[in-house]
Coordinates of C-alpha atoms in Angstrom, one line a residue:
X129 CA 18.3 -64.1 69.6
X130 CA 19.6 -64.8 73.1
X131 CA 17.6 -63.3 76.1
X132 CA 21.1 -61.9 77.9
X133 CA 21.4 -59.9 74.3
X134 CA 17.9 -58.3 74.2
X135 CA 18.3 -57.7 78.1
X136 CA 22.1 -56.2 77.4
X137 CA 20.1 -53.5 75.3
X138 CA 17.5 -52.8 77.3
X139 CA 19.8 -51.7 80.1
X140 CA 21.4 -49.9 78.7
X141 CA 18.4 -48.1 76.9
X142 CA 17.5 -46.9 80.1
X143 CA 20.6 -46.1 81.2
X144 CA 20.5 -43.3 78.5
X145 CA 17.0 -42.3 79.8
X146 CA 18.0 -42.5 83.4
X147 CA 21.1 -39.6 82.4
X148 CA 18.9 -37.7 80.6
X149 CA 16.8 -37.4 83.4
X150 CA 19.2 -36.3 85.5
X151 CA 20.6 -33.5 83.5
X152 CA 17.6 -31.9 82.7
X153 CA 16.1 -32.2 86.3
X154 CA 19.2 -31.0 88.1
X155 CA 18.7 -26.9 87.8
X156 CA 14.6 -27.2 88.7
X157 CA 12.7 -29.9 89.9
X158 CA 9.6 -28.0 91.3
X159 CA 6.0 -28.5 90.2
X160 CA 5.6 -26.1 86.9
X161 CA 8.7 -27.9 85.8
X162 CA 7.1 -31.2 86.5
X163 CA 3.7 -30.0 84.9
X164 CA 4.1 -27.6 82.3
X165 CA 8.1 -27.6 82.1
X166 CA 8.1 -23.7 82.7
X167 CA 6.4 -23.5 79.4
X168 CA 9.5 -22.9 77.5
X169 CA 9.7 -26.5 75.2
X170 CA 10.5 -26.1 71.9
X171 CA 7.6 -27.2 70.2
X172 CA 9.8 -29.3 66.5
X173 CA 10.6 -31.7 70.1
X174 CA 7.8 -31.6 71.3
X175 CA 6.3 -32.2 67.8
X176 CA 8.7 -35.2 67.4
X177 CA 8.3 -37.0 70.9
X178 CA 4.8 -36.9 70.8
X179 CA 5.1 -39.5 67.6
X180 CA 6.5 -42.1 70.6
X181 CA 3.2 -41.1 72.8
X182 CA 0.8 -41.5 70.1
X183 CA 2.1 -45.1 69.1
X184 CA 2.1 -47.0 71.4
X185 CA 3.7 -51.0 71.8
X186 CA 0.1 -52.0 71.0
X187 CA 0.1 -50.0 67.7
X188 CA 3.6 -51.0 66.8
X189 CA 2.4 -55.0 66.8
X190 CA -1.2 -54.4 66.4
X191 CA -1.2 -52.4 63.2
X192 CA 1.2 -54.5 61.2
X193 CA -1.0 -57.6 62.4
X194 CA -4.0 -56.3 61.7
X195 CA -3.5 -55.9 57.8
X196 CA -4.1 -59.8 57.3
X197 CA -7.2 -59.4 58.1
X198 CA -8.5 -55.9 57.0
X199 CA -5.8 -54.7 54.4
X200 CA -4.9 -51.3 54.5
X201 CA -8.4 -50.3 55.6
X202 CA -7.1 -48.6 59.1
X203 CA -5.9 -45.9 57.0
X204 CA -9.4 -45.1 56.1
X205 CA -9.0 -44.2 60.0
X206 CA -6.0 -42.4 60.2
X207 CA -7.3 -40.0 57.7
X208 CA -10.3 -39.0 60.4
X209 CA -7.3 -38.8 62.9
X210 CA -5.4 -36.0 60.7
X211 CA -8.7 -34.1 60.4
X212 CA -9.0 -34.2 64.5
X213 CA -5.9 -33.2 64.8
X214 CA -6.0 -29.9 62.5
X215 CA -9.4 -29.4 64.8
X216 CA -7.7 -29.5 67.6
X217 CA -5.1 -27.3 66.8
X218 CA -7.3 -24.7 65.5
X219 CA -10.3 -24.9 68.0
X220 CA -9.6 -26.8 71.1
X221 CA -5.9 -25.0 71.2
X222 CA -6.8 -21.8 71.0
X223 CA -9.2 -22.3 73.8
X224 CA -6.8 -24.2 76.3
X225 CA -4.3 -21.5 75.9
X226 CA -6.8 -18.6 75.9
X227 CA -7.3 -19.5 79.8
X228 CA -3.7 -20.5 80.4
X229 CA -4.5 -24.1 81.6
X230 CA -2.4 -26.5 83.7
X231 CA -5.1 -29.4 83.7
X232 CA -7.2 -28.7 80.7
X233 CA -10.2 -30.1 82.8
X234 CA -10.6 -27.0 85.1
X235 CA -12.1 -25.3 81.7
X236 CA -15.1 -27.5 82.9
X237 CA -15.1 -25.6 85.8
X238 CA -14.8 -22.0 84.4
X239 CA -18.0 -23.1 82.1
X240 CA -19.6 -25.1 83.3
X241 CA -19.6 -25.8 87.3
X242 CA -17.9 -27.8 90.4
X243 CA -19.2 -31.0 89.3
X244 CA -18.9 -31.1 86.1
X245 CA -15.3 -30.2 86.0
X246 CA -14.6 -33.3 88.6
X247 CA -16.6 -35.7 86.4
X248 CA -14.3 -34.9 83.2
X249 CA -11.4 -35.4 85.4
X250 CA -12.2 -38.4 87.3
X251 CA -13.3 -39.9 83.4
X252 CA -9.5 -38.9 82.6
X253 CA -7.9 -40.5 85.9
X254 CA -10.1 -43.8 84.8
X255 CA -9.6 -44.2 80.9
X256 CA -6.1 -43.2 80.8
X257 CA -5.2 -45.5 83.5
X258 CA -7.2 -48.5 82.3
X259 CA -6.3 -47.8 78.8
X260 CA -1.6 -47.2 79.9
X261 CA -2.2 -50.5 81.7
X262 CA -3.9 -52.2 78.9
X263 CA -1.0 -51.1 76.9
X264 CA 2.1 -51.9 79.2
X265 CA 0.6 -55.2 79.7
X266 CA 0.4 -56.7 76.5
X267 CA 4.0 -55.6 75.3
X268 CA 5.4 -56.8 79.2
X269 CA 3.7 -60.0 77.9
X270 CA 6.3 -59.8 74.9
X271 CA 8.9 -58.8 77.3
X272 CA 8.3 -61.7 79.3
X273 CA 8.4 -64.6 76.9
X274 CA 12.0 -63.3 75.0
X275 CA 13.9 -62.5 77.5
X276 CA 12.5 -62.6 81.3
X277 CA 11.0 -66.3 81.4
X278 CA 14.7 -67.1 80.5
X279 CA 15.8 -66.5 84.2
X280 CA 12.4 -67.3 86.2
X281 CA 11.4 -64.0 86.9
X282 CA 8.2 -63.9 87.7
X283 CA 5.7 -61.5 85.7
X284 CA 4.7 -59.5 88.4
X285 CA 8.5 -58.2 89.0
X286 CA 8.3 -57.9 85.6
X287 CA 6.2 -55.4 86.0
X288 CA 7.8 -53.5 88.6
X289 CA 10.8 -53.4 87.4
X290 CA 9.3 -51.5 84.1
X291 CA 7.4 -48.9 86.2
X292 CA 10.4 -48.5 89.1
X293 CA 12.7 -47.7 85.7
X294 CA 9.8 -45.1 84.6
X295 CA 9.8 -43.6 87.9
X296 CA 12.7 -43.1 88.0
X297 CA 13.6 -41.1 85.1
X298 CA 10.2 -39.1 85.6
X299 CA 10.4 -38.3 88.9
X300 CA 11.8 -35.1 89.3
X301 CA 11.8 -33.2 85.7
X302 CA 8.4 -34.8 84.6
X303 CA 7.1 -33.4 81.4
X304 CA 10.8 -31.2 81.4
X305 CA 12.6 -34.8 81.4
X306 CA 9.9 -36.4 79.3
X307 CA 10.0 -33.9 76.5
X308 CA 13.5 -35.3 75.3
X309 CA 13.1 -38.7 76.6
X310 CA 10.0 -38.9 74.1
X311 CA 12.5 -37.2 71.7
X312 CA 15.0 -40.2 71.8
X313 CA 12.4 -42.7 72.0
X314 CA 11.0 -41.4 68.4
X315 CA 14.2 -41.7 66.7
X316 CA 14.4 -45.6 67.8
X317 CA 11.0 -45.8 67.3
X318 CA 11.4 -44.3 63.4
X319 CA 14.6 -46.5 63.0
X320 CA 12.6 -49.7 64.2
X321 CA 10.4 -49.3 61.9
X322 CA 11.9 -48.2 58.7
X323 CA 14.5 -50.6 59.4
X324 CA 11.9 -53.1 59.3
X325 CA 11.3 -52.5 55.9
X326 CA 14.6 -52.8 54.7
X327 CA 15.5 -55.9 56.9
X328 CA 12.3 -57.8 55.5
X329 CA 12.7 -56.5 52.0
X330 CA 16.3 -57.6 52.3
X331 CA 15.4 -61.1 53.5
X332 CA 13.0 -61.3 50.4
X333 CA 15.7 -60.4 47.8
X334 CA 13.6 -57.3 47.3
X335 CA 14.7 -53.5 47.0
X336 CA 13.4 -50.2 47.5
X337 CA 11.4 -50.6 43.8
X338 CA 10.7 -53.8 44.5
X339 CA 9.4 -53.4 47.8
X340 CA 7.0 -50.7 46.8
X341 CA 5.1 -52.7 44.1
X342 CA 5.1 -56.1 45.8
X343 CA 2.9 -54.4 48.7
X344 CA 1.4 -52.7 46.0
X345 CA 0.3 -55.4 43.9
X346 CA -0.5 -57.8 47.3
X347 CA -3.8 -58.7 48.6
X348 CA -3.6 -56.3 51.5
X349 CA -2.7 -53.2 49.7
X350 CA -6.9 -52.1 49.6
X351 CA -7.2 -48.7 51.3
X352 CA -11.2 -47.7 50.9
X353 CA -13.6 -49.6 52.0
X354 CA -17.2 -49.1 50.6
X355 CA -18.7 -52.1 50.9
X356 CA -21.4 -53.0 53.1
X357 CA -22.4 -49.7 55.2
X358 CA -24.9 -51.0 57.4
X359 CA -22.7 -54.9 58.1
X360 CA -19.2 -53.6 58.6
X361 CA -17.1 -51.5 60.8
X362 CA -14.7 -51.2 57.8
X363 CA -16.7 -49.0 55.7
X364 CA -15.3 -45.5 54.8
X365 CA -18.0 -43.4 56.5
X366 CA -17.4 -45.3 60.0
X367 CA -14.4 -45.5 60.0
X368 CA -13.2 -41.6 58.8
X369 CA -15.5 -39.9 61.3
X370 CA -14.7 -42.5 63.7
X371 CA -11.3 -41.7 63.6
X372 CA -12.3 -37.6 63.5
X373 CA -14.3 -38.4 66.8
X374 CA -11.8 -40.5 68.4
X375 CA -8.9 -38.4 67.9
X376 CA -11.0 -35.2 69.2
X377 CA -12.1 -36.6 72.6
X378 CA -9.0 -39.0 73.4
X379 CA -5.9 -36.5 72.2
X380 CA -7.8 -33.2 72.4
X381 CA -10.1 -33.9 75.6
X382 CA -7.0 -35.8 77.2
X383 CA -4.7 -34.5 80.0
X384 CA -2.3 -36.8 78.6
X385 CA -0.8 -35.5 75.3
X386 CA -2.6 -31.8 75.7
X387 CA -0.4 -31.3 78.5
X388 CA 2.9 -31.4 76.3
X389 CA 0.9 -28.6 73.7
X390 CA 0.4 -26.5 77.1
X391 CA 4.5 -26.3 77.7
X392 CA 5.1 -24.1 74.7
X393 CA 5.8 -20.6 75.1
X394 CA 2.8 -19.6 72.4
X395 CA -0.4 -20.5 70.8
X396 CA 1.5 -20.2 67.6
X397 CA 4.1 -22.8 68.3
X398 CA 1.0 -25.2 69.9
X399 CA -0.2 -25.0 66.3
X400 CA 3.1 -25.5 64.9
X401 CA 3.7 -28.5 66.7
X402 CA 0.2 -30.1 66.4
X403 CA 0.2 -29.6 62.6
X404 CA 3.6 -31.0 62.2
X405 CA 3.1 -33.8 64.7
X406 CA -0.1 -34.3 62.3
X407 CA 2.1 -34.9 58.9
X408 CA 4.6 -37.1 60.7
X409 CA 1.6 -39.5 62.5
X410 CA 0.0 -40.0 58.7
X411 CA 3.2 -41.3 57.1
X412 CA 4.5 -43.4 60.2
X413 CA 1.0 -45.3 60.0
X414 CA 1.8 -45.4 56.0
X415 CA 5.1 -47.4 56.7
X416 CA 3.4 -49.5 60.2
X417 CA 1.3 -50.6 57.3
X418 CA 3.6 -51.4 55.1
X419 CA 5.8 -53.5 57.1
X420 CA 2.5 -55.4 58.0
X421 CA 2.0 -56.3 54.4
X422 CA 5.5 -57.7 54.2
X423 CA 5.0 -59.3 57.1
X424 CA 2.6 -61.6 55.9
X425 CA 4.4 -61.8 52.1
X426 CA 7.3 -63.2 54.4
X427 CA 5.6 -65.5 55.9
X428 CA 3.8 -66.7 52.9
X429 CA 7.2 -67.5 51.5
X430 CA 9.2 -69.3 54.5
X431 CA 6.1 -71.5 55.5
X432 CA 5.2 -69.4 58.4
X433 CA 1.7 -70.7 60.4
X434 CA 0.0 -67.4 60.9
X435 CA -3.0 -69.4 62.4
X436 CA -0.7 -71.0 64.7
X437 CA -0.2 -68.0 66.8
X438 CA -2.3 -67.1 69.8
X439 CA -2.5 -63.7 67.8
X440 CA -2.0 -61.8 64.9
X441 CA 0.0 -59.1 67.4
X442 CA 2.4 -62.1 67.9
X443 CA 3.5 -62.2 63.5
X444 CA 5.6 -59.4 64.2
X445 CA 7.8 -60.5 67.1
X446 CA 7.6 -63.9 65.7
X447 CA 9.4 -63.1 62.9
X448 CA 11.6 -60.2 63.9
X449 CA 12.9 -61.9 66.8
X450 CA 12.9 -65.6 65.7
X451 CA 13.3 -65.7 62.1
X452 CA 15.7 -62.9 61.0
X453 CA 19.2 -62.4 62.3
X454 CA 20.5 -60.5 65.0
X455 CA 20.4 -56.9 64.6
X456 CA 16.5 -56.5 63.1
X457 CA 15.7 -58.5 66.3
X458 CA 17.8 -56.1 68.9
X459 CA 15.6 -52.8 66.6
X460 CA 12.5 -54.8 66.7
X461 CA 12.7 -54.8 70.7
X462 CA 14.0 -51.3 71.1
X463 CA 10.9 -50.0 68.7
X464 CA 8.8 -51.8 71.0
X465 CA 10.3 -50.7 74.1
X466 CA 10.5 -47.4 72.6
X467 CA 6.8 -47.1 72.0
X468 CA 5.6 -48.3 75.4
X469 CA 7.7 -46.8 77.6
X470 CA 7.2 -43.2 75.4
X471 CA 3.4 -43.7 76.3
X472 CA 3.5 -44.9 80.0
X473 CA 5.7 -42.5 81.2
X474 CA 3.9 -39.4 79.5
X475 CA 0.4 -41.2 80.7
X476 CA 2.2 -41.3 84.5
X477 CA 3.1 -37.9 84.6
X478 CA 0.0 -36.5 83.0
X479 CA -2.3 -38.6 85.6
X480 CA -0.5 -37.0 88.4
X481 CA -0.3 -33.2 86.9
X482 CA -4.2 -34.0 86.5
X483 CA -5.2 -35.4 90.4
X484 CA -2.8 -33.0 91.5
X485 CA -4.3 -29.9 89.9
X486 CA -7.9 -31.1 89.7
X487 CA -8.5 -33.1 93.0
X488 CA -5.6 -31.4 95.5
X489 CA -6.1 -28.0 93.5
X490 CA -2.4 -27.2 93.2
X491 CA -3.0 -24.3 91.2
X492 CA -4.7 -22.6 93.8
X493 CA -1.7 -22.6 96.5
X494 CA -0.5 -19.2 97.2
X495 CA 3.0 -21.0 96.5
X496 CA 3.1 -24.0 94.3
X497 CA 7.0 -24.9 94.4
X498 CA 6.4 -25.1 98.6
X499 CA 8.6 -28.0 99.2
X500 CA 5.7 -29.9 100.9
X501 CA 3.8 -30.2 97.7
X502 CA 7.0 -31.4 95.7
X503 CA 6.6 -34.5 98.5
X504 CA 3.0 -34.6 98.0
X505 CA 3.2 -34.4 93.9
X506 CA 5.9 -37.1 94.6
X507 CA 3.5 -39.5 96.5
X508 CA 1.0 -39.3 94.4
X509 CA 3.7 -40.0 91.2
X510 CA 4.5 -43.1 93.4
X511 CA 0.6 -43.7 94.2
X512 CA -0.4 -44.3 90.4
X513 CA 2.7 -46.5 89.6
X514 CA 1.5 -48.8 92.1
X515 CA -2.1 -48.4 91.1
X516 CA -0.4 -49.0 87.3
X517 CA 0.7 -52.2 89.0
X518 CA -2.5 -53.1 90.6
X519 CA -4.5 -53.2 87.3
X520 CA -1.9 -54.8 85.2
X521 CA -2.1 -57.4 87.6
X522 CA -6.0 -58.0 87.1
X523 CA -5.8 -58.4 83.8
X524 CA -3.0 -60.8 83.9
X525 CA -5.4 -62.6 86.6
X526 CA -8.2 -62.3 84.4
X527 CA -6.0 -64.5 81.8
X528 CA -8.7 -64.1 79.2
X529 CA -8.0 -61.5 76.0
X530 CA -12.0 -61.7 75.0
X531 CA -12.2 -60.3 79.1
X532 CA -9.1 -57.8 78.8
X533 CA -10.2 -56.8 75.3
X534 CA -13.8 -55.8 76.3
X535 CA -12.4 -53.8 79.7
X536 CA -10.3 -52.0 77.4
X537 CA -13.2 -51.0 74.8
X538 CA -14.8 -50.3 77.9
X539 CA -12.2 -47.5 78.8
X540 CA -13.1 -46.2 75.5
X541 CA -16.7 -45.4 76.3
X542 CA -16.3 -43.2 79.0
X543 CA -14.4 -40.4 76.7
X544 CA -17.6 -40.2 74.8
X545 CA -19.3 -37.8 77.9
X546 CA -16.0 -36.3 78.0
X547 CA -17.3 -35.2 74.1
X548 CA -20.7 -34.5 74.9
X549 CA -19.6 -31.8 78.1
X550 CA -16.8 -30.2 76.1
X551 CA -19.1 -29.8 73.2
X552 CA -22.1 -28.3 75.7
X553 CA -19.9 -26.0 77.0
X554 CA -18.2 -24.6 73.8
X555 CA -21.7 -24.7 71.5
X556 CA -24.3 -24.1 74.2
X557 CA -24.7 -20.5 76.2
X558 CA -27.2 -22.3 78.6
X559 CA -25.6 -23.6 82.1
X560 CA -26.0 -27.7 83.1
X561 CA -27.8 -28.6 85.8
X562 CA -24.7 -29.6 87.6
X563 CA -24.9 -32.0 90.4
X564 CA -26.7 -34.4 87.6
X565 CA -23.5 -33.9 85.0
X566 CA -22.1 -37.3 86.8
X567 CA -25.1 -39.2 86.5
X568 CA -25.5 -38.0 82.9
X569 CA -21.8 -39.4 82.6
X570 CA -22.6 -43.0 84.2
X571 CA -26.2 -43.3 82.2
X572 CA -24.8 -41.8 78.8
X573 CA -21.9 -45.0 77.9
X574 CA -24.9 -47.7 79.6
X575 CA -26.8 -46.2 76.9
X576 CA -24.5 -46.3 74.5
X577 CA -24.1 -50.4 75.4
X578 CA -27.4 -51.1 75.0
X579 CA -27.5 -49.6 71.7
X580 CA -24.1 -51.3 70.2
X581 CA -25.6 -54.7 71.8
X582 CA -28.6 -54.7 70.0
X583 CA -28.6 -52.2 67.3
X584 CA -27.3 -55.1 64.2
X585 CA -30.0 -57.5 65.7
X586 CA -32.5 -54.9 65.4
X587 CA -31.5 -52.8 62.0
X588 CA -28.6 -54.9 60.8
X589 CA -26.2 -52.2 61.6
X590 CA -23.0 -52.7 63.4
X591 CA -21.7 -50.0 65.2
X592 CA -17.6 -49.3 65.1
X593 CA -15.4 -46.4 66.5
X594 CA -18.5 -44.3 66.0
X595 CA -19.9 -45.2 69.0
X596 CA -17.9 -42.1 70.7
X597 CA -19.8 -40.0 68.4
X598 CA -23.1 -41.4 69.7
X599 CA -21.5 -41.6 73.5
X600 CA -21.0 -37.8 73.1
X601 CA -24.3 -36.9 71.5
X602 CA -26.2 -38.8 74.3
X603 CA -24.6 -36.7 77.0
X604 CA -25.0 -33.8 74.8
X605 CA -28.7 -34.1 74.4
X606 CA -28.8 -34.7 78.2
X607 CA -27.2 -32.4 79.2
X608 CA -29.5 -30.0 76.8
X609 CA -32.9 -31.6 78.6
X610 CA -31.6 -30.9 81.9
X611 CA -29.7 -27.4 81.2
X612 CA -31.6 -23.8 82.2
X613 CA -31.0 -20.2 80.9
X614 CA -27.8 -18.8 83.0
X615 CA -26.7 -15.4 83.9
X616 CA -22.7 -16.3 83.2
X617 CA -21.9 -15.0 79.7
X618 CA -18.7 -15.1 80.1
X619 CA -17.1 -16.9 76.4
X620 CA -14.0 -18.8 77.1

């Protein structure tokens, strides 16, 4: 697979992009069709494009990488995920739309003061830019090594040439534009994938029957994990409600993919699309799985050094892109580009909808298509590319995955306050005390450390993706101490 080939595709990938952009940005390019795309988007798209925002390039090499070493246990995880997301669409929806939100962060406001709505969106601005960075970075890294090293270019205009492209085909029809982008990106993203499959069954003299019981009958195919509660993050119990927890405060609590549920014309269609967005998420994991398991059956067979790579991530490009022919190498990188892309744009534009509503209170302009704040919501678009850049850059400074790895997790504590103030203001009637709410955000995750740190030295159990749960509790129960009897009975 010769970098000029892989590169050939790529441009002309976003070439498509770059056209679609243009034709559904060139009757309205104000702000509510850059935020909420005049909340008229048919929600089966929607629906379908958010497949390409939920899995990212990290999942699409991560997941099928990970089942070497823990089987088909993530499922165990994805289930939790499908029960967040029916929460979502029944409670959290409902809610959101109830107000008519732009920035789902001003219902923090409405409930529960000044303060507290800024500490939920600051804890957006930081996590989803830490965590879009995280992402781009490690599948630029793939980009890098196949086809940019080829020609000298150095990483860091690597790296600008992949956000200058999203710019550009976000820029003016935002979520509108991103909508149908995401759209297309699924399809190649599906087609990667369950081309996969065949590709690697093919290459193993295996068909569809075959295929199915030879993953079936491998050492990877264990789903539940009972084993071991207290020693290991793969049991059941953490896991599930992990992914319940995680799914709740990172998809439901976040600007991000809330925003495309806001465009829709209803509640009903929100649901629609959330539910069926739900079913589609569960089976794409199912076959992310699979071609993991194969994965590793190939490489079994053709005398493939798993060990040898700097990472299980790296199996799947290893083999795609260096062992199989032509065509499963060109869908292999157009999955992968598909995937990241689908999440940094949406993460781009939902970053500046949120500063722009939350911090420069756009929704409060007598006029919010005033041709001044077009330039301003442009800036700022332009402002968190570069800061995109900026952190992609540290890590790649940093040089050390333990380092990048642990700033990542890190991003994942501070949804856990995000939890604990949604949770205060839909369960509790009483009113925070609010000038401490970001204080009670800063101490609650340093908690939260302290406690995953020590807690297997001192009880022998190992905390996994439930920590959010106890992140959101902390700030919960803070909150509580703190809180006093208010006058507002207003229920939102």
């Amino acid at each position: 697979m010769t970098p000029t080939i892989l590169l050939s595709f790529l441009i002309g990938y976003f070439l498509i992009l770059i056209l679609i952009s243009y034709f559904t940005s060139r009757k309205s390019s104000d702000n509510s069709t850059f935020f909420v795309a005049n909340r008229n988007s048919k929600w089966y798209l929607v629906a379908f494009g958010m497949i390409g925002t939920a899995l990212s390039g990290v999942t699409f090499i991560s997941v099928p990488g990970a089942v070497g070493k823990s089987s088909f246990g993530y499922f165990q995880f994805i289930l939790g995920n499908a029960v967040g997301f029916i929460i979502i669409a029944t409670v959290l929806l409902p809610l959101y739309y109830r107000i008519n939100l732009i920035s789902i962060y001003t219902y923090l406001e409405k409930r529960l003061g000044y303060w507290s709505y800024k500490s939920g969106a600051m804890i957006f601005l930081v996590s989803r830019t830490i965590g879009s960075a995280f992402r781009l970075y490690l599948v630029a890294i793939v980009l890098q090594k196949f086809i940019f090293d080829a020609w000298n270019v150095p990483f860091w205009l690597t790296i600008i040439i992949c956000l200058v492209l999203i710019w550009l085909y976000t820029r003016k029809g935002g979520l509108k534009t991103i909508i149908i982008t995401d759209t297309l990106q699924t399809v190649f993203l599906l087609l990667s994938v369950v081309l996969s499959l065949y590709f690697i069954s093919d290459s193993l003299n295996l068909d569809i029957a075959g295929t199915f019981e030879a993953v079936k009958t491998s050492s990877y195919s264990k789903i539940f994990f009972w084993e071991d509660f207290l020693g290991s993050k793969s049991h059941f119990l953490k896991q599930f409600f992990g992914g319940i927890f995680v799914t709740i405060a990172m998809t439901g609590l976040d600007q991000d993919l809330m925003q495309k549920n806001l465009s829709m014309g209803t509640i009903g269609e929100a649901k629609k699309n959330m539910l069926s967005f739900t079913a589609v998420f569960v089976i794409m994991n199912i076959f992310f799985l699979g071609v993991g398991a194969l994965l590793y059956i190939y490489a079994a067979q053709n005398n493939i050094d798993v060990a040898a790579l700097q990472t299980a991530d790296h199996l799947y490009p290893e083999i795609a892109l260096n062992h199989l022919n032509i065509v499963p190498g060109i869908i292999f990188m157009l999955g992968l580009t598909a995937a990241t892309f689908a999440t940094t744009d949406s993460a781009l534009t939902a970053l500046t909808t949120s500063f722009c509503v939350d911090f420069l209170h756009f929704d409060k302009k007598s006029d919010q298509n005033d041709p001044k704040l077009v330039t301003m919501r442009h800036w700022v678009h332009i402002g968190f590319s570069a800061l995109m850049v900026l952190v992609i850059m540290i890590f790649k400074v940093l040089n050390d995955d333990s380092v990048v790895t642990a700033i990542f997790t890190a991003a994942g504590y501070t949804y856990g306050p995000l939890l604990g103030l949604f949770a205060f203001g839909m369960i509790s009637r009483r009113g925070v005390t609010d000038k401490l709410v970001p204080w009670i955000c800063l101490i609650s995750p340093v908690l939260c450390y302290l406690i995953a740190a020590n807690s297997e030295r001192f009880t022998g159990y190992v905390i996994g993706f439930e920590l959010i749960v106890l992140n959101g509790l902390i700030t919960y129960l803070m909150l509580l101490i703190t809180s006093k009897p208010t006058t507002n009975q207003t229920k939102f």
